[in-house]
Structure formats: structure tokens, C-alpha cells
Tab-separated table of C-alpha atoms in Angstrom:
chain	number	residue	atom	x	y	z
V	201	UNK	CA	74.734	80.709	24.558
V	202	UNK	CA	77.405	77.877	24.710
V	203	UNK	CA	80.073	80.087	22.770
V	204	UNK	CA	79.882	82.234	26.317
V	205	UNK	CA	79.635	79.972	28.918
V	206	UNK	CA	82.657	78.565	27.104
V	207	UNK	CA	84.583	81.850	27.125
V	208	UNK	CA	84.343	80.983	30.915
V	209	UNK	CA	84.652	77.124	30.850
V	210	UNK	CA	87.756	76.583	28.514
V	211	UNK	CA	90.054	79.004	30.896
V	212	UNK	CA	89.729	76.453	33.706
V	213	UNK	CA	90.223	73.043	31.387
V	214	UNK	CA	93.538	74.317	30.931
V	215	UNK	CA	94.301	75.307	34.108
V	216	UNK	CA	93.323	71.839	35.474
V	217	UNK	CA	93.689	69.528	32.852
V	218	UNK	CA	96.428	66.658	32.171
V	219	UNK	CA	99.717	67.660	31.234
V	220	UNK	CA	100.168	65.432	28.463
V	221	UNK	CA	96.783	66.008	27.540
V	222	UNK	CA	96.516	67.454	23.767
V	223	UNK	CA	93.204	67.307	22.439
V	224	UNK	CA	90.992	70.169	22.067
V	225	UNK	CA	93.283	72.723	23.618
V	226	UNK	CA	94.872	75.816	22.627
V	227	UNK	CA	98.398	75.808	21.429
V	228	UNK	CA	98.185	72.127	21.030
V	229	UNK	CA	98.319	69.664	18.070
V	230	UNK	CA	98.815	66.075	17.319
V	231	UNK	CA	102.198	66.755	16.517
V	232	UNK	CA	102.484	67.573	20.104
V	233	UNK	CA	100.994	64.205	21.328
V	234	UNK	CA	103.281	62.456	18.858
V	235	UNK	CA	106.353	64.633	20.114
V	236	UNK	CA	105.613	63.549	23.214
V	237	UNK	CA	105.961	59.859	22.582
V	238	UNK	CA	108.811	59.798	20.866
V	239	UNK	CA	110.388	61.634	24.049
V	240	UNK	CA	108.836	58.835	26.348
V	241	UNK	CA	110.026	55.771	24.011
V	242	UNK	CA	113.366	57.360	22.476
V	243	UNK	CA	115.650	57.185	25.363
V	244	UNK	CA	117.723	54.353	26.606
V	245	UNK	CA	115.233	53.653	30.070
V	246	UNK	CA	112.420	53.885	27.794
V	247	UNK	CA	109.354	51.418	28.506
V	248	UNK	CA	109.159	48.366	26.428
V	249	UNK	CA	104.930	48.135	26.524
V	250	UNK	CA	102.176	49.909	25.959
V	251	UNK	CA	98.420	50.047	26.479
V	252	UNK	CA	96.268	51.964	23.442
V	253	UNK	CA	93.450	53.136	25.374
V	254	UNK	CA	90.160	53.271	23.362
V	255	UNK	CA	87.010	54.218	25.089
V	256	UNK	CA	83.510	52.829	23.548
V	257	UNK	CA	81.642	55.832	22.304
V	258	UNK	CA	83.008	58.699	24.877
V	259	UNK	CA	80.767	61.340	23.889
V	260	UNK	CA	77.737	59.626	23.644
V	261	UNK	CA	78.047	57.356	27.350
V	262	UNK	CA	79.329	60.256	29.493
V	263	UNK	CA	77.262	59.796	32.889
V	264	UNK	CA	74.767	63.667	33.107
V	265	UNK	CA	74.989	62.493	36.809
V	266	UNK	CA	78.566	62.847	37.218
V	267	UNK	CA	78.549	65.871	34.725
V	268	UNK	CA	75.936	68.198	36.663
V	269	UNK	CA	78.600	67.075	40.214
V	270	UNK	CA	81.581	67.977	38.892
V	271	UNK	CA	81.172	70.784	36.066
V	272	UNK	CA	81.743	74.454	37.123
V	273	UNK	CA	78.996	76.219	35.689
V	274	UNK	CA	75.440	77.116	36.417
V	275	UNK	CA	74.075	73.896	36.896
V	276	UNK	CA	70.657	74.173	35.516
V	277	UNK	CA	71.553	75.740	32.255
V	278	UNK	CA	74.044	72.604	32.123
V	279	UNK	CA	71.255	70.447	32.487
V	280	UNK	CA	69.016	72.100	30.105
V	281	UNK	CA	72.451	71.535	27.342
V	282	UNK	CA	72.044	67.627	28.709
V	283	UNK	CA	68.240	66.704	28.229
V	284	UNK	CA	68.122	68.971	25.208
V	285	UNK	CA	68.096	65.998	22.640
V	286	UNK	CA	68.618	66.063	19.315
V	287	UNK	CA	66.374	65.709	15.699
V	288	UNK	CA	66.672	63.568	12.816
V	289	UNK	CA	64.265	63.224	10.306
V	290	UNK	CA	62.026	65.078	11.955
V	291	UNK	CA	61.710	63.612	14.835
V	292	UNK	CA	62.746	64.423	18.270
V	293	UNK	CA	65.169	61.929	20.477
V	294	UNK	CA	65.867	62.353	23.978
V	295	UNK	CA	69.411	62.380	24.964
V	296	UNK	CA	69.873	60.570	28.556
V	297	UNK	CA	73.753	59.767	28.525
V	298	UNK	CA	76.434	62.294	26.642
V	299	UNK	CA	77.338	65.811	25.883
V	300	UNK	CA	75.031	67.460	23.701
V	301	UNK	CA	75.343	66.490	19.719
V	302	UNK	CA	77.534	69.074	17.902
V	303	UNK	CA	77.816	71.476	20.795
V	304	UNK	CA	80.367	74.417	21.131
V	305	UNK	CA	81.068	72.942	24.557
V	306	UNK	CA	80.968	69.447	24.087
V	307	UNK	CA	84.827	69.201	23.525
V	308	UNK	CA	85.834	71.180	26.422
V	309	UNK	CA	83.536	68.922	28.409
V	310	UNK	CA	84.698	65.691	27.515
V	311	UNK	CA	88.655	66.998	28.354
V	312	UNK	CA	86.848	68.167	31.558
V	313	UNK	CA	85.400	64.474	32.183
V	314	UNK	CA	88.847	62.868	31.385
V	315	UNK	CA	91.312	65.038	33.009
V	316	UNK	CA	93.087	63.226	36.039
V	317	UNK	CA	93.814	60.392	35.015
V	318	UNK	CA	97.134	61.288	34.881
V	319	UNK	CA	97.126	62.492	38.485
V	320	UNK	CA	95.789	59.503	39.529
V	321	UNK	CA	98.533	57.168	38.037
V	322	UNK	CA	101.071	59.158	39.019
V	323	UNK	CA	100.024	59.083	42.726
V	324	UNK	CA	99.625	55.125	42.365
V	325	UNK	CA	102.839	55.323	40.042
V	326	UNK	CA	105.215	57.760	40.949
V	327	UNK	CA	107.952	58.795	38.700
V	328	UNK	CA	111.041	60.037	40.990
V	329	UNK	CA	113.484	59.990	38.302
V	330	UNK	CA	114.254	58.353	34.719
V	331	UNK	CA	115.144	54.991	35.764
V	332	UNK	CA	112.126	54.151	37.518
V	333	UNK	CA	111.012	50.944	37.779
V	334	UNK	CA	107.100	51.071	36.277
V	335	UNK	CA	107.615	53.750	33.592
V	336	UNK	CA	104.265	54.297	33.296
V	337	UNK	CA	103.641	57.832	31.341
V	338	UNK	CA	100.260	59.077	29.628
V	339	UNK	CA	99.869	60.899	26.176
V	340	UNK	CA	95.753	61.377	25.115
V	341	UNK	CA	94.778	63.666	22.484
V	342	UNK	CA	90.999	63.502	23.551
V	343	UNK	CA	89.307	60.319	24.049
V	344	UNK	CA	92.492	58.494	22.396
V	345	UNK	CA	95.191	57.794	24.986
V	346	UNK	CA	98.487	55.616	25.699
V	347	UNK	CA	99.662	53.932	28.649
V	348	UNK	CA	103.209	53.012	29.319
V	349	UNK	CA	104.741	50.554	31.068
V	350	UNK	CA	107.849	48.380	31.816
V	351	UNK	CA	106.051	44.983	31.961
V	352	UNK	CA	102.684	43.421	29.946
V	353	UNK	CA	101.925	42.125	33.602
V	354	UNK	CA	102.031	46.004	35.166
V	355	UNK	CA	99.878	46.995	32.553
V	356	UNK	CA	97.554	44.214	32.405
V	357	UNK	CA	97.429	43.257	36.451
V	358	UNK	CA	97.767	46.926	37.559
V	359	UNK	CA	97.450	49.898	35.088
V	360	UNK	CA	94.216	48.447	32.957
V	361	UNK	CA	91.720	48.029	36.595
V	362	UNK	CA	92.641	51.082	37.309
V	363	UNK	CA	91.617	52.893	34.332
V	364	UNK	CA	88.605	51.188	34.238
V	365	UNK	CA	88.047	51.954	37.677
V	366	UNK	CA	88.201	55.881	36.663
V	367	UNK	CA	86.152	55.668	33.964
V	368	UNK	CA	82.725	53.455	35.321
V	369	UNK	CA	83.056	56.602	37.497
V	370	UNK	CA	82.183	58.889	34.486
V	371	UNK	CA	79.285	56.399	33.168
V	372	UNK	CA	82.508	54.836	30.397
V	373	UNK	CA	84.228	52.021	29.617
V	374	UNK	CA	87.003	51.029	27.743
V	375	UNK	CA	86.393	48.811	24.094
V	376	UNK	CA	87.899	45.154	25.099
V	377	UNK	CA	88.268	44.369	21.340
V	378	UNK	CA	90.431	47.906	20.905
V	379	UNK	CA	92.297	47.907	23.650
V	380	UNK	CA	95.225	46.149	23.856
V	381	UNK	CA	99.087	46.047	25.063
V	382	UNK	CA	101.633	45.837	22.904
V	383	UNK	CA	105.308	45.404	22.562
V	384	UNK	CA	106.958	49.082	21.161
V	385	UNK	CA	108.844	47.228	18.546
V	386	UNK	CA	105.802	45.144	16.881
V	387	UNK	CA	104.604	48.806	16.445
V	388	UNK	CA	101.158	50.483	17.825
V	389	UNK	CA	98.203	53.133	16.267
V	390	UNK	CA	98.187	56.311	17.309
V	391	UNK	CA	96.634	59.167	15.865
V	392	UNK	CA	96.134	57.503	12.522
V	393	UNK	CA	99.939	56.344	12.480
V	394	UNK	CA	101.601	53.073	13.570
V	395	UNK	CA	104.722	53.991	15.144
V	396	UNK	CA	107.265	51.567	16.920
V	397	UNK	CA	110.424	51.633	18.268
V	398	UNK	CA	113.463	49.014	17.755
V	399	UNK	CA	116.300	49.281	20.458
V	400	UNK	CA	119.444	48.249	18.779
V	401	UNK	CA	123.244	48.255	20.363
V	402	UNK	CA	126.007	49.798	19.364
V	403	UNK	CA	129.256	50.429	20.154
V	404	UNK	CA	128.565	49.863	23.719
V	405	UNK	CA	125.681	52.222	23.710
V	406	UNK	CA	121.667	51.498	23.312
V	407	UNK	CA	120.102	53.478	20.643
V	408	UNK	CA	116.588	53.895	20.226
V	409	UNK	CA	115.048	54.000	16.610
V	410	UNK	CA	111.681	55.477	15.671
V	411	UNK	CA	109.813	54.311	12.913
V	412	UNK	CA	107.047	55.428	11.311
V	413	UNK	CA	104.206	54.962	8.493
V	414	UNK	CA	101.066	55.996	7.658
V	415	UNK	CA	98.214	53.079	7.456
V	416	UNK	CA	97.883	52.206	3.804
V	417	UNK	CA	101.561	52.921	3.074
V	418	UNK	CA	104.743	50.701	2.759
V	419	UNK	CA	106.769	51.558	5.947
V	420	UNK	CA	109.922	51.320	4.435
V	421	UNK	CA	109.815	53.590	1.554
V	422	UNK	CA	107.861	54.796	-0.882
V	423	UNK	CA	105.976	57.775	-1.699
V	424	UNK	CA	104.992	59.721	1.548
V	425	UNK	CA	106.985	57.417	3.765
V	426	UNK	CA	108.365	59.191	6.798
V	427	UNK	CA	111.761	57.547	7.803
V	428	UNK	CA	113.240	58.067	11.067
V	429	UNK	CA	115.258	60.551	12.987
V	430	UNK	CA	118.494	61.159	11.342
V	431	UNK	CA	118.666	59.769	7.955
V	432	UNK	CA	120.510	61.505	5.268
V	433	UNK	CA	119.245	61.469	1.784
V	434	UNK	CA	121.935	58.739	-0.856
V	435	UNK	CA	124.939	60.668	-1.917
V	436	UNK	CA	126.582	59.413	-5.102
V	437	UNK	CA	129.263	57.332	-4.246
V	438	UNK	CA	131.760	58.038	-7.564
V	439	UNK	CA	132.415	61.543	-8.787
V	440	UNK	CA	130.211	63.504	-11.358
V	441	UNK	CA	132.548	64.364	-14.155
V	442	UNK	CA	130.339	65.370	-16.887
V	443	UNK	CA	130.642	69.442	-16.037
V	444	UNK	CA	134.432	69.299	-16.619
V	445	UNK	CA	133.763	68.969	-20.356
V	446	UNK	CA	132.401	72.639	-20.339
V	447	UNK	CA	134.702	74.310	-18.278
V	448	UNK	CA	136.803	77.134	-20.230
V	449	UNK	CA	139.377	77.036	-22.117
V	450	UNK	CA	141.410	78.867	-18.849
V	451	UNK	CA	140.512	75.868	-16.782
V	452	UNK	CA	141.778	73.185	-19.772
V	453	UNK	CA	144.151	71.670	-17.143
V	454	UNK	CA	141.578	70.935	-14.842
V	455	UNK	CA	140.643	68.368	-17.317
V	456	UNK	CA	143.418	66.798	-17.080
V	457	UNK	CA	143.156	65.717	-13.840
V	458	UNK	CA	139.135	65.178	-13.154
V	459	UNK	CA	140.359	61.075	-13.287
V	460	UNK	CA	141.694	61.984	-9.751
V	461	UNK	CA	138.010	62.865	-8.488
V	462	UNK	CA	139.564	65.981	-7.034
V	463	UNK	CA	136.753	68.960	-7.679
V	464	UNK	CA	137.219	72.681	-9.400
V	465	UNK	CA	138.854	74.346	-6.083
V	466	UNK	CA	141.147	71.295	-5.346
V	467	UNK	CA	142.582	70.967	-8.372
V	468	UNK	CA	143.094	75.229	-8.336
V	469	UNK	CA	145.121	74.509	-4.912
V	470	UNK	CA	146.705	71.438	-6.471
V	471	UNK	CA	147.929	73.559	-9.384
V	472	UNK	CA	149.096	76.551	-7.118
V	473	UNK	CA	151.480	74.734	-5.085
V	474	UNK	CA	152.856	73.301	-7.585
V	475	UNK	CA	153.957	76.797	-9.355
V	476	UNK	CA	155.091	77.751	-5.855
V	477	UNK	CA	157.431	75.113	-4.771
V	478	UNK	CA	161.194	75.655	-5.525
């Protein structure tokens, strides 16, 4: 029964869900959500702070009361999904707060509950071009989000009682030992990575680096070590000589100048313009 009335419900998520929301949707990954930050932290106006977002049990505290209000669907079958409870060991518990345990639609409802935030910072934060003066962006990918900003004091003073604001609405609240701002260069957890970003100058220009590693892993090499945009793998820095020794007998006088470091087609051109000048 929930595999239909999702058929119905997921359409309208994605119509009116965040833009920069990538959890639980079609189409989307976490590759997305990571995408998206490095396009929000990369550039040269890029906020210097950010707030990881982490809400205390989403799925379990989300308020039936604000559910059966704002949910497009046939309202008792959603409340029949709500006060089903659930069964372990044999015994039955009711559920009074959260989406049902395991359910098809439980996702889609959650992304439901969540969506506009974003709206709502934006219309307390608006973003009229690149260089504005907050910088405050959202990424989520479900019940995990980020929160950019330009100052610790924006986000602290500002951006936190607001988001906090939204979600008593919904019957949540955000973890105040997982939550916290941080500077993009000591590096933040996202998605099961820490990522930060070091601004650096050179040459007159500002040049945003992204770095990357996986918890667990040494972040500046190693097996399975991502490095950052741009790197080349080491090139050998003196010439490899040891394939002149089995070149034929035609190319004999290409051994007599490998101590040059010239390669096989050099030293052909070398040769031929030497038979051709007068």
C-alpha cells in the first residue's frame, strides 16, 4: 500500500523540495552533495565557516501533528502509517513521534518534513550575486546538512536560531554536542569524509585548494588517499636509457647519442638534418 501512495507522493517531493537537497531523490547521489560543496568553497568569494547540521534522531522525533497538516495525501490512511507501531520480540510498541519503522515512504517523508529550509534562509539571506556579504548556501543529503557562512558570529548569532526555529516546528532539534561551526581550512565531516579547504596566494591571484580523506586514512597519501583537484602523477626527472641497448643494429647511432637525453624521433630529426645541410 505505501509503494502506491508513493508512486503519487515522490512526484511532488521533487517538485517542491530544496535545490541543494540530495538525499533520497532520483538522479541524485552523494557525489552530487559533495560536488556541490566544492563549487560553494572553491572559488575566490568563497565562505570561510561552516555549520554541520546534525539533527538528534530525525526519523524517530518527527512531530505526527505537523505530519497529518502538511502531508498531501489521504490523511487517515497517513495516520493509520503513524500509530501503526512496530514489534520486537514479540511484543507490540506504540509509535507516538516518527515515520513509520522501515517504511517505503518514510524517506520521501522525512525530505518532505525538511524541505524549505533553504527557502527560508534565502528569504532572510538573500544571495544577489557572488560577492555577497553573508554567503550563506545549504547542501543536505537527508537529515545531514551544511550551513555556510562568512563569519562564526553570522552563523552562531543568526543562522543557528533560525534553524532551530524551523525545526521545533517539525517536533526536532538539532544535537548540541554534533553541531558545530568550523573554520573550512581546519577541515569538516561530511558524508563520511573530512574535507577542507586552504586558500593560498599566488601570483597575485587567490586559489582555492580542496583536500580530502577518508576517516581512518592518512590525508596526505597513502593507499586510497584522494588528493586534490589537479595533481599530476611524479614524472621521472632524468631520462630512461635502458631501451637504447636493444634497439637494432639500423638504429646503432642512436646509441651514440642517448647521453644527450634526446629520445628515438629526436635523434632521427637530429641525424636527418645533418645529412641535409650543405
Amino acid at each position: 500500500m505505501q509503494a502506491l501512495y508513493l508512486l503519487a507522493l515522490d512526484p511532488i517531493a521533487e517538485v517542491t523540495g530544496d535545490r541543494n537537497s540530495y538525499g533520497f531523490r532520483k538522479e541524485r547521489s552523494t557525489a552530487d552533495a559533495i560536488a556541490q560543496c566544492f563549487t560553494v568553497l572553491s572559488n575566490r568569494f568563497a565562505p570561510q565557516w561552516v555549520l554541520e547540521g546534525d539533527i538528534k534522531a530525525c526519523f524517530d522525533r518527527i512531530g505526527h501533528a505537523w505530519l497529518q497538516a502538511h502531508i498531501p495525501m489521504e490523511k487517515s490512511m497517513l495516520s493509520k502509517w503513524l500509530k501503526a507501531g512496530f514489534m520486537e520480540k514479540s511484543i507490540w510498541y506504540p509509535t507516538l513521534v516518527g515515520t513509520p519503522q522501515g517504511g517505503l515512504c518514510s524517506p520521501v517523508l522525512a525530505n518532505l518534513t525538511l524541505d524549505g529550509l533553504e527557502k527560508v534562509l534565502r528569504e532572510k539571506f538573500p544571495q544577489t550575486h557572488q560577492k555577497s556579504h553573508t554567503k550563506v548556501n545549504m547542501v543536505r543529503y537527508a537529515d545531514d546538512f551544511l550551513i555556510t557562512g562568512d563569519s562564526q558570529a553570522l552563523l552562531e548569532q543568526e543562522v543557528k536560531p533560525l534553524v532551530e526555529t524551523f525545526m521545533r516546528e517539525r517536533g526536532l532539534e538539532l544535537s548540541p554536542e554534533k553541531t558545530v561551526i568550523t573554520h573550512i581550512s581546519a577541515g569538516f565531516d561530511f558524508l563520511g569524509q573530512n574535507r577542507s579547504y586552504v586558500r593560498r596566494q599566488d601570483a597575485h591571484q587567490t586559489i582555492e585548494e580542496e583536500c580530502q580523506s577518508v576517516p581512518g586514512e592518512n590525508p596526505h597519501g597513502g593507499q586510497g588517499t584522494q588528493a586534490g583537484h589537479g595533481r599530476k602523477p611524479d614524472l621521472p626527472t632524468e631520462p630512461d636509457h635502458s631501451r637504447m641497448d636493444a634497439l637494432p643494429s639500423a638504429c646503432s647511432k642512436c646509441r651514440d647519442v642517448r647521453s644527450s637525453g634526446r629520445s628515438h624521433l629526436q635523434t632521427h630529426m637530429a641525424l636527418g638534418q645533418k645529412k641535409t645541410s650543405p
